[in-house]
Each structure stands twice: as structure tokens, then as C-alpha cells.
Amino acid sequence: MGDKMQDVYLDYQSSKPVDPRVVDAMLPYFSKSFGNPSSLHLVGDEATKVLEESRAKISAFIGADPEEIIFTSGATESNNLALIGFAMRNKRKGNHIIISEVEHISIHNIAKYLQRNGFEISKIPVDQYGRVNPAKLESRINEKTILVSIGYASNEVGTIQPMEKICEIVRDKDIALHTDAVAVQGLLPLDVKRMPVDLMSISSNDIYGPKGLGALYIRKGVGIVPIIIGGGQERGLRSGTENIPSIVGMAEAARISSLEMPEETMRMTEYRDRLIKGVLENIPKSHLNGHPTERLPNNAHFRFESVEGESLILSLKDLRIAASTGSACTSKTLEPSHTLIACGLLHEEAHGSLEFTLGRFSRETDIERVLEVLPGILERLRKISPLK
Ligand code: PMP
């Protein structure tokens, strides 16, 4: 995020700035209060106190109890711990796991790993908007199913899944439900009492906390085994000295998010709708990817006929505007997005996509700037496009 007026950052799904209030909260825990919670002296006690206070704040953010939170190095690790940790612990009950076609790449790759290790994986298809049909999910459950993992919303096309319905289906069966809630946190309230999932992955940076920290919610009574073995921190489920400054940062980020979410979400929705309307009305052969209404308040994901998303990104980059072609986790591959393909797009259609994600520091002028330059960029690129 630059300071100059012309800099526009609309790629909040890839990375968010750490909120300056979070940085302030973290600072004392680098050099002044630097203890290790495992130490028995006063400096260690101080670290234990702040660790547990932070855990309580983060658990409150999702309606959980503090002992249901395990700190990790980020959402990738939380997803690994949830799926591999649960699968390994419960493999005697069954070896069948269900995910959807539009999961984050980490879930797809963990599922592949489990498949190589004797588990059967079913992938639920989605509709054109990227939504899982709960009836289809139900029809794939069998007596060997032990776990269902469905992301709460797509970090790419922004579609929100019918999580309450999915919870209802899984609830009465002896099957655990995991959700990767990273795309949703800070945008919609999360409450594991109202939406009774068994495992939930969250991350710090997605609520404007530092990178490299996440958490896994594990409902009381749900059994998992650790995937990182060592000194037995985090109730033996995630060894390694706790990253206290980042944990304090995530707790402060969660506190701020709870307070500011309603106003922030309202503002982002207004900007997002203006951007979607402006693009669809002023740019011929433009389409919205993802669900028209069941979508994240910060997500505007488009498809433009006869252009490559990469050329759009580079033209915007020349004007100091940051957007994305989809998930940052896969943007360096030449493969089209698996999410867009799952929504039924052809390869060439998937390659013509452009994603804008708004955030806490987005301004009305950012939207105006995009709407001012994008029609001209498309006109120019289409003139020279071999895809016409
Ligand atoms: N899940 C989702 C939905 C994501 O968007 C991301 C990336 N922000 C991850 C998991 C992985 O997070 P991290 O890179 O922090 O491990």
C-alpha cells in the first residue's frame, strides 16, 4: 500500500497490511517481555499470562472456549493439522473424506497426500457460481466417511457456501466437519456455537494481524493427533515455542475486527457493488464470476471475453493498481484456476479473469480510479488480442 494518491491496492485476499494498532500491541513482546511460556520463572509466567489472555480473546472472536484453540503457523498448517491429524487419529472408524471442488489449494494437496496414504477422497462438484449443493454432499456420505471439509467461502470467486445446511447434514452422523474460514473471517461474524463445525482453520493476517500465525479450533471431544512433534506445547497438539508477539497481534486484530466489522463490511459492500455495477455496465462482454448475492462483501471477480487476465494485471500494474488473477497461492503456475474450471468455465475463459478484493483501507477513490481506467485497458488489449 503506497502513500501516493495514484497507488491503488485491491488485492486484500493475497495479503493485508498489519493494522498499526496491532503493531503497537505487539511491540512490547519482542524485547521487553520476551519470555517463554514453558519457563518456570517470572519472565516465563508473564509470557504464559499473555498467551492465555490472547487465546481467550481469539476464542471469543469465534464463540469458542479458550481450550478449543491451538496456535499454528498459519492457515496451511491449520488445514494440515485438521485433516491429517483427524484422519490419522480416526482411521479405524473409516477412511473416506469428502471435500469440494473449490477448496483452497492446500486442502486439495492435503487430500492428495491422504489419498496416497490409503484414504479415499470424494470431491463434491459445485454449480456455476461455485456453490456446493448440500443434497449432493449428503448423497456421497457412506459408512466409511469420517470427515467433511468445506471452505466457508471461496477466497477466489467469493461465493459463500450454505454452511448451516451443511452443518445440519453432518451433525446427526458420526462424521466431523472441518471448515477453512480464512476467506470469511473479519468479513462475516463467526460463531461455532451457532454454526457447529468440529474443526475450523483461521489465520492472523486475514484480520490484519501478522503473517505466519494461525489457529485451529478443535471442538471439545474431537480427537486428533499432532503433525508436529516436539516439546509438547499447545496440549501436545502443536509443539514448538509459542510465537508470543504474533499471538498478541492476532488477539488484538481479532478484538479490533469484532468491534469494526459491521461498519467495515457495510462500507466494503457499498464499494464492491459500485465496482461490479460500473464494470458490468461500462465494459462490453464482461461477466461476474461467483454468486451474485451469496458473495463475500469484499470480492469482485470478473471474466472478460477475448483477453488474458495476466495482460490486464500488467496493464493495471503500469498504472500502479494492484489486482489479481485469482488465488496468490497458485498465481505462479500456468494452470487455470481449479475453482473457475469447477464452476464450468473453459480454460480460455478462466484465463480471462480478474479479481479485486477490498479491505479495511480501501477508499472510494480506488474504485473510481479502476472504473476510470479499466474500459480503456480492455479496449486496447482486445484490439491486439489473438483470442478475438
Ligand atoms: N486457506 C485460504 C482460504 C486462504 O486464502 C489461504 C491463503 N491466504 C490459506 C488457506 C493459506 O494461508 P497461509 O498461507 O497463511 O498458510
Coordinates of C-alpha atoms and ligand atoms in Angstrom, one line a residue:
M1 CA 0.0 0.0 0.0
G2 CA 1.7 3.2 -1.1
D3 CA 1.1 6.6 0.1
K4 CA 0.9 8.3 -3.3
M5 CA -2.7 9.1 -4.4
Q6 CA -2.3 7.1 -7.5
D7 CA -1.5 3.8 -5.8
V8 CA -4.5 1.6 -5.6
Y9 CA -4.3 -1.7 -3.7
L10 CA -7.2 -4.1 -4.4
D11 CA -5.6 -7.5 -3.6
Y12 CA -6.5 -7.9 0.0
Q13 CA -7.1 -11.6 -0.4
S14 CA -3.4 -12.1 -1.1
S15 CA -2.1 -10.0 1.7
K16 CA -3.3 -7.5 4.2
P17 CA -1.3 -4.8 5.9
V18 CA -0.9 -5.3 9.6
D19 CA -3.1 -2.7 11.3
P20 CA -0.9 -0.1 13.1
R21 CA -2.8 -0.7 16.3
V22 CA -1.8 -4.4 16.1
V23 CA 1.9 -3.4 15.6
D24 CA 1.7 -1.2 18.7
A25 CA 0.2 -4.1 20.7
M26 CA 3.0 -6.5 19.6
L27 CA 6.0 -4.2 20.1
P28 CA 6.5 -4.8 23.9
Y29 CA 6.7 -8.6 23.3
F30 CA 9.9 -8.6 21.2
S31 CA 12.5 -7.2 23.6
K32 CA 10.8 -6.1 26.8
S33 CA 8.5 -9.0 27.6
F34 CA 10.3 -11.8 25.8
G35 CA 9.6 -14.9 28.0
N36 CA 9.0 -18.4 27.0
P37 CA 5.7 -19.7 28.5
S38 CA 7.4 -23.1 29.3
S39 CA 9.9 -21.4 31.7
L40 CA 9.1 -21.6 35.4
H41 CA 10.5 -18.1 36.4
L42 CA 8.6 -14.8 36.5
V43 CA 9.6 -13.8 32.9
G44 CA 8.0 -17.2 31.8
D45 CA 4.9 -16.6 33.9
E46 CA 4.4 -13.2 32.2
A47 CA 4.5 -15.0 28.8
T48 CA 2.1 -17.7 30.0
K49 CA -0.3 -15.0 31.2
V50 CA -0.3 -13.1 27.9
L51 CA -0.5 -16.3 25.9
E52 CA -3.7 -17.4 27.7
E53 CA -5.2 -13.9 27.6
S54 CA -4.7 -13.9 23.9
R55 CA -6.1 -17.4 23.5
A56 CA -9.2 -16.2 25.3
K57 CA -9.6 -13.2 23.0
I58 CA -9.2 -15.3 19.9
S59 CA -11.7 -17.9 21.1
A60 CA -14.2 -15.2 21.9
F61 CA -13.8 -14.0 18.3
I62 CA -15.3 -17.3 17.1
G63 CA -17.6 -18.1 20.0
A64 CA -15.3 -20.9 21.2
D65 CA -13.8 -21.8 24.6
P66 CA -10.1 -21.0 25.1
E67 CA -9.1 -24.6 25.4
E68 CA -10.5 -25.3 22.0
I69 CA -7.9 -23.1 20.2
I70 CA -4.5 -24.4 19.1
F71 CA -2.0 -21.9 17.6
T72 CA -0.3 -22.8 14.4
S73 CA 2.0 -21.1 11.8
G74 CA -0.9 -20.2 9.5
A75 CA -4.0 -21.5 7.7
T76 CA -1.9 -24.0 5.7
E77 CA -0.7 -25.7 8.9
S78 CA -4.2 -25.4 10.5
N79 CA -5.6 -27.2 7.4
N80 CA -2.9 -29.9 7.6
L81 CA -3.5 -30.4 11.4
A82 CA -7.2 -30.6 10.9
L83 CA -7.3 -33.1 8.0
I84 CA -4.2 -35.2 8.6
G85 CA -4.4 -35.0 12.4
F86 CA -8.1 -36.1 12.3
A87 CA -7.7 -38.7 9.6
M88 CA -4.7 -40.4 11.4
R89 CA -6.5 -40.4 14.7
N90 CA -9.8 -41.8 13.3
K91 CA -8.7 -44.1 10.6
R92 CA -10.0 -47.2 12.4
K93 CA -13.5 -45.7 12.1
G94 CA -13.2 -45.3 8.3
N95 CA -11.0 -44.0 5.5
H96 CA -13.4 -41.8 3.5
I97 CA -13.1 -38.0 3.4
I98 CA -15.2 -35.5 1.5
I99 CA -14.1 -32.1 0.2
S100 CA -15.4 -29.8 -2.5
E101 CA -14.0 -29.0 -5.9
V102 CA -13.5 -25.4 -4.9
E103 CA -11.3 -25.8 -1.8
H104 CA -8.2 -23.8 -1.3
I105 CA -5.1 -25.4 -2.9
S106 CA -3.8 -26.5 0.5
I107 CA -6.9 -28.7 1.1
H108 CA -6.6 -30.2 -2.4
N109 CA -3.0 -31.1 -1.9
I110 CA -3.5 -32.5 1.7
A111 CA -6.4 -34.6 0.2
K112 CA -3.9 -35.9 -2.4
Y113 CA -1.4 -36.8 0.3
L114 CA -4.1 -38.6 2.3
Q115 CA -5.1 -40.5 -0.8
R116 CA -1.6 -41.7 -1.3
N117 CA -1.7 -42.9 2.3
G118 CA -4.8 -45.1 2.0
F119 CA -7.7 -42.7 2.3
E120 CA -10.5 -42.3 -0.2
I121 CA -11.3 -38.8 -1.2
S122 CA -14.6 -37.7 -2.8
K123 CA -14.8 -34.2 -4.3
I124 CA -18.3 -32.6 -4.4
P125 CA -18.9 -30.7 -7.6
V126 CA -20.3 -27.1 -7.5
D127 CA -22.8 -25.1 -9.5
Q128 CA -21.8 -22.3 -11.9
Y129 CA -21.5 -20.0 -9.0
G130 CA -19.1 -22.2 -7.1
R131 CA -21.7 -23.4 -4.6
V132 CA -21.9 -26.8 -3.1
N133 CA -25.3 -28.5 -3.3
P134 CA -26.0 -29.9 0.2
A135 CA -28.1 -32.8 -1.3
K136 CA -25.1 -33.8 -3.4
L137 CA -22.9 -33.8 -0.4
E138 CA -25.4 -35.9 1.6
S139 CA -25.5 -38.5 -1.3
R140 CA -21.7 -39.0 -1.1
I141 CA -21.7 -39.8 2.6
N142 CA -21.2 -43.5 3.3
E143 CA -20.4 -45.8 6.2
K144 CA -16.7 -45.2 5.8
T145 CA -17.0 -41.4 5.9
I146 CA -15.2 -39.8 8.8
L147 CA -14.6 -36.2 7.8
V148 CA -16.1 -33.5 5.6
S149 CA -14.1 -30.4 4.8
I150 CA -15.8 -27.5 3.1
G151 CA -14.4 -24.0 3.0
Y152 CA -16.8 -21.4 4.4
A153 CA -16.3 -19.2 1.3
S154 CA -14.1 -19.2 -1.8
N155 CA -11.1 -16.8 -1.4
E156 CA -11.2 -16.6 -5.2
V157 CA -14.7 -16.1 -6.6
G158 CA -16.1 -15.0 -3.2
T159 CA -19.0 -17.4 -3.1
I160 CA -20.3 -18.2 0.4
Q161 CA -21.2 -21.8 1.0
P162 CA -24.5 -22.9 2.6
M163 CA -22.7 -23.8 5.8
E164 CA -25.7 -24.0 8.1
K165 CA -27.3 -26.6 5.8
I166 CA -24.0 -28.5 5.5
C167 CA -23.8 -28.5 9.4
E168 CA -27.3 -29.9 9.6
I169 CA -26.5 -32.7 7.2
V170 CA -23.3 -33.7 9.0
R171 CA -24.5 -33.0 12.6
D172 CA -26.5 -36.2 13.3
K173 CA -23.9 -38.5 11.9
D174 CA -20.7 -39.7 13.4
I175 CA -18.7 -37.5 11.0
A176 CA -16.6 -34.5 11.8
L177 CA -17.0 -31.2 9.8
H178 CA -14.0 -29.0 9.1
T179 CA -14.2 -25.6 7.5
D180 CA -11.4 -23.3 6.3
A181 CA -12.9 -20.0 7.4
V182 CA -10.0 -17.8 6.3
A183 CA -11.8 -16.1 3.4
V184 CA -14.7 -15.2 5.7
Q185 CA -13.0 -14.1 9.0
G186 CA -13.3 -10.4 9.6
L187 CA -16.0 -10.0 7.0
L188 CA -18.8 -12.0 8.5
P189 CA -19.2 -12.9 12.2
L190 CA -18.0 -16.5 13.0
D191 CA -19.7 -18.4 15.8
V192 CA -19.0 -22.1 16.3
K193 CA -22.0 -22.3 18.7
R194 CA -24.5 -21.1 16.1
M195 CA -22.7 -22.9 13.3
P196 CA -21.5 -26.1 15.0
V197 CA -18.4 -27.2 13.0
D198 CA -15.9 -29.5 14.7
L199 CA -12.7 -28.0 13.3
M200 CA -12.1 -24.6 11.9
S201 CA -9.0 -23.0 10.4
I202 CA -8.4 -19.3 10.9
S203 CA -5.4 -17.1 10.2
S204 CA -3.9 -13.9 11.6
N205 CA -3.1 -11.9 8.5
D206 CA -6.7 -12.1 7.2
I207 CA -7.8 -10.0 10.1
Y208 CA -4.9 -7.5 9.7
G209 CA -2.6 -9.4 12.1
P210 CA 1.0 -10.5 11.4
K211 CA 1.6 -13.3 8.8
G212 CA 2.9 -16.7 9.9
L213 CA 0.3 -17.2 12.6
G214 CA -3.0 -19.1 12.5
A215 CA -5.1 -21.2 14.7
L216 CA -7.2 -24.3 14.6
Y217 CA -10.5 -24.5 16.5
I218 CA -11.0 -28.1 17.8
R219 CA -14.3 -28.7 19.4
K220 CA -14.1 -30.4 22.8
G221 CA -14.2 -34.2 22.4
V222 CA -12.9 -34.2 18.8
G223 CA -9.8 -36.4 18.7
I224 CA -6.8 -35.5 16.6
V225 CA -3.1 -36.4 16.7
P226 CA -0.3 -33.8 16.2
I227 CA 1.6 -33.5 13.0
I228 CA 4.4 -31.5 14.6
I229 CA 6.0 -33.4 17.4
G230 CA 8.4 -31.9 20.0
G231 CA 8.3 -30.5 23.5
G232 CA 4.5 -30.9 23.9
Q233 CA 3.3 -27.2 23.7
E234 CA -0.3 -26.5 22.9
R235 CA -1.5 -29.5 24.8
G236 CA 0.8 -31.7 22.8
L237 CA -1.0 -30.9 19.6
R238 CA 1.5 -28.4 18.2
S239 CA 5.0 -28.4 19.6
G240 CA 7.4 -25.5 19.3
T241 CA 7.9 -22.4 21.4
E242 CA 4.9 -20.2 21.0
N243 CA 5.2 -17.1 18.9
I244 CA 4.1 -14.7 21.6
P245 CA 4.4 -11.3 19.7
S246 CA 2.3 -12.7 16.8
I247 CA -0.2 -14.3 19.1
V248 CA -0.7 -11.0 20.9
G249 CA -1.0 -9.4 17.5
M250 CA -3.7 -11.8 16.3
A251 CA -5.6 -11.3 19.5
E252 CA -5.6 -7.5 19.1
A253 CA -6.5 -8.0 15.4
A254 CA -9.5 -10.1 16.5
R255 CA -10.6 -7.5 19.1
I256 CA -10.5 -4.7 16.5
S257 CA -12.2 -6.8 13.9
S258 CA -15.1 -7.7 16.2
L259 CA -15.7 -4.0 17.0
E260 CA -15.3 -2.7 13.5
M261 CA -16.7 -5.5 11.3
P262 CA -20.3 -4.2 11.0
E263 CA -19.2 -0.7 9.8
E264 CA -16.4 -2.1 7.7
T265 CA -18.5 -4.7 6.0
M266 CA -21.2 -2.1 5.1
R267 CA -18.6 0.2 3.6
M268 CA -16.9 -2.6 1.6
T269 CA -20.2 -3.9 0.3
E270 CA -21.1 -0.5 -1.0
Y271 CA -17.8 -0.1 -2.8
R272 CA -17.9 -3.6 -4.1
D273 CA -21.4 -3.1 -5.6
R274 CA -20.3 0.1 -7.2
L275 CA -17.3 -1.6 -8.8
I276 CA -19.4 -4.6 -10.0
K277 CA -22.1 -2.3 -11.4
G278 CA -19.6 0.0 -13.0
V279 CA -17.7 -2.8 -14.7
L280 CA -20.7 -4.8 -16.0
E281 CA -22.4 -1.6 -17.3
N282 CA -19.4 0.0 -18.9
I283 CA -17.3 -2.9 -20.3
P284 CA -18.8 -5.0 -23.0
K285 CA -18.5 -8.8 -22.8
S286 CA -17.7 -8.7 -19.1
H287 CA -19.2 -11.1 -16.6
L288 CA -19.2 -11.6 -12.9
N289 CA -17.7 -14.8 -11.6
G290 CA -19.1 -16.3 -8.4
H291 CA -22.6 -15.9 -6.8
P292 CA -24.4 -12.6 -7.5
T293 CA -25.7 -12.3 -3.9
E294 CA -24.2 -15.0 -1.7
R295 CA -20.7 -13.5 -2.0
L296 CA -18.1 -12.0 0.3
P297 CA -18.6 -8.3 0.9
N298 CA -15.1 -7.5 -0.4
N299 CA -15.0 -9.6 -3.6
A300 CA -15.5 -8.5 -7.2
H301 CA -14.3 -11.2 -9.6
F302 CA -14.8 -10.7 -13.3
R303 CA -14.3 -12.5 -16.6
F304 CA -13.6 -10.6 -19.7
E305 CA -14.0 -12.2 -23.1
S306 CA -11.0 -12.2 -25.5
V307 CA -8.3 -11.0 -23.1
E308 CA -5.8 -12.7 -20.8
G309 CA -6.0 -11.9 -17.1
E310 CA -2.2 -11.6 -16.9
S311 CA -2.2 -8.8 -19.5
L312 CA -4.9 -7.0 -17.5
I313 CA -2.9 -7.3 -14.3
L314 CA 0.3 -5.9 -16.0
S315 CA -1.6 -3.0 -17.6
L316 CA -3.1 -2.2 -14.2
K317 CA 0.4 -2.5 -12.7
D318 CA 1.7 0.1 -15.1
L319 CA -0.9 2.5 -13.6
R320 CA 0.1 1.4 -10.0
I321 CA -3.1 -0.5 -9.4
A322 CA -2.8 -3.9 -7.7
A323 CA -5.3 -6.6 -8.5
S324 CA -5.1 -10.4 -9.0
T325 CA -6.0 -13.2 -11.4
G326 CA -7.1 -15.3 -8.6
S327 CA -5.5 -17.1 -5.6
A328 CA -2.0 -15.8 -4.9
C329 CA -1.1 -19.3 -3.7
T330 CA -1.3 -20.6 -7.3
S331 CA -0.7 -17.5 -9.4
K332 CA 2.8 -18.5 -10.5
T333 CA 1.5 -21.7 -12.2
L334 CA 0.3 -21.6 -15.8
E335 CA -2.7 -23.8 -14.9
P336 CA -6.1 -22.2 -15.0
S337 CA -7.7 -21.8 -11.6
H338 CA -9.3 -25.1 -10.4
T339 CA -12.1 -23.1 -8.9
L340 CA -13.1 -21.4 -12.2
I341 CA -12.9 -24.8 -14.0
A342 CA -15.1 -26.3 -11.3
C343 CA -17.6 -23.5 -12.0
G344 CA -17.8 -24.7 -15.6
L345 CA -15.5 -22.2 -17.3
L346 CA -13.5 -23.2 -20.3
H347 CA -9.7 -22.9 -19.9
E348 CA -9.6 -19.7 -22.1
E349 CA -12.5 -18.2 -20.1
A350 CA -10.8 -19.0 -16.8
H351 CA -7.6 -17.2 -18.1
G352 CA -9.6 -14.0 -18.8
S353 CA -10.4 -13.5 -15.1
L354 CA -9.6 -10.6 -12.9
E355 CA -10.1 -10.4 -9.1
F356 CA -10.4 -7.3 -7.0
T357 CA -10.6 -7.7 -3.2
L358 CA -11.2 -4.7 -1.0
G359 CA -10.2 -4.2 2.6
R360 CA -10.1 -2.0 5.7
F361 CA -8.1 0.7 4.0
S362 CA -9.9 0.8 0.6
R363 CA -11.1 4.1 -0.5
E364 CA -14.0 5.2 -2.7
T365 CA -11.3 6.8 -4.9
D366 CA -9.8 3.4 -5.5
I367 CA -13.0 2.2 -7.1
E368 CA -13.3 5.4 -9.1
R369 CA -9.8 5.0 -10.4
V370 CA -10.4 1.4 -11.6
L371 CA -13.6 2.4 -13.3
E372 CA -11.9 5.3 -15.0
V373 CA -9.0 3.2 -16.5
L374 CA -10.3 -0.3 -17.0
P375 CA -12.6 0.3 -20.0
G376 CA -9.7 1.8 -21.9
I377 CA -7.3 -1.0 -21.0
L378 CA -9.8 -3.6 -22.2
E379 CA -10.4 -1.8 -25.5
R380 CA -6.7 -1.6 -26.2
L381 CA -5.9 -5.2 -25.2
R382 CA -8.9 -6.5 -27.2
K383 CA -7.6 -4.7 -30.3
I384 CA -4.4 -6.6 -30.2
S385 CA -5.7 -9.9 -28.8
P386 CA -5.1 -13.1 -30.7
L387 CA -8.1 -14.5 -28.8
K388 CA -10.7 -12.4 -30.6
Ligands
PMP1 N1 -7.0 -21.0 3.1 C1 -7.4 -19.9 2.4 C2 -8.9 -19.8 2.1 C3 -6.5 -18.9 2.0 O1 -7.0 -17.9 1.4 C4 -5.2 -19.1 2.4 C5 -4.2 -18.0 1.9 N2 -4.4 -16.8 2.5 C6 -4.7 -20.2 3.1 C7 -5.7 -21.2 3.4 C8 -3.3 -20.4 3.4 O2 -2.9 -19.5 4.3 P1 -1.3 -19.3 4.8 O3 -0.6 -19.0 3.5 O4 -1.4 -18.2 5.8 O5 -0.9 -20.6 5.4

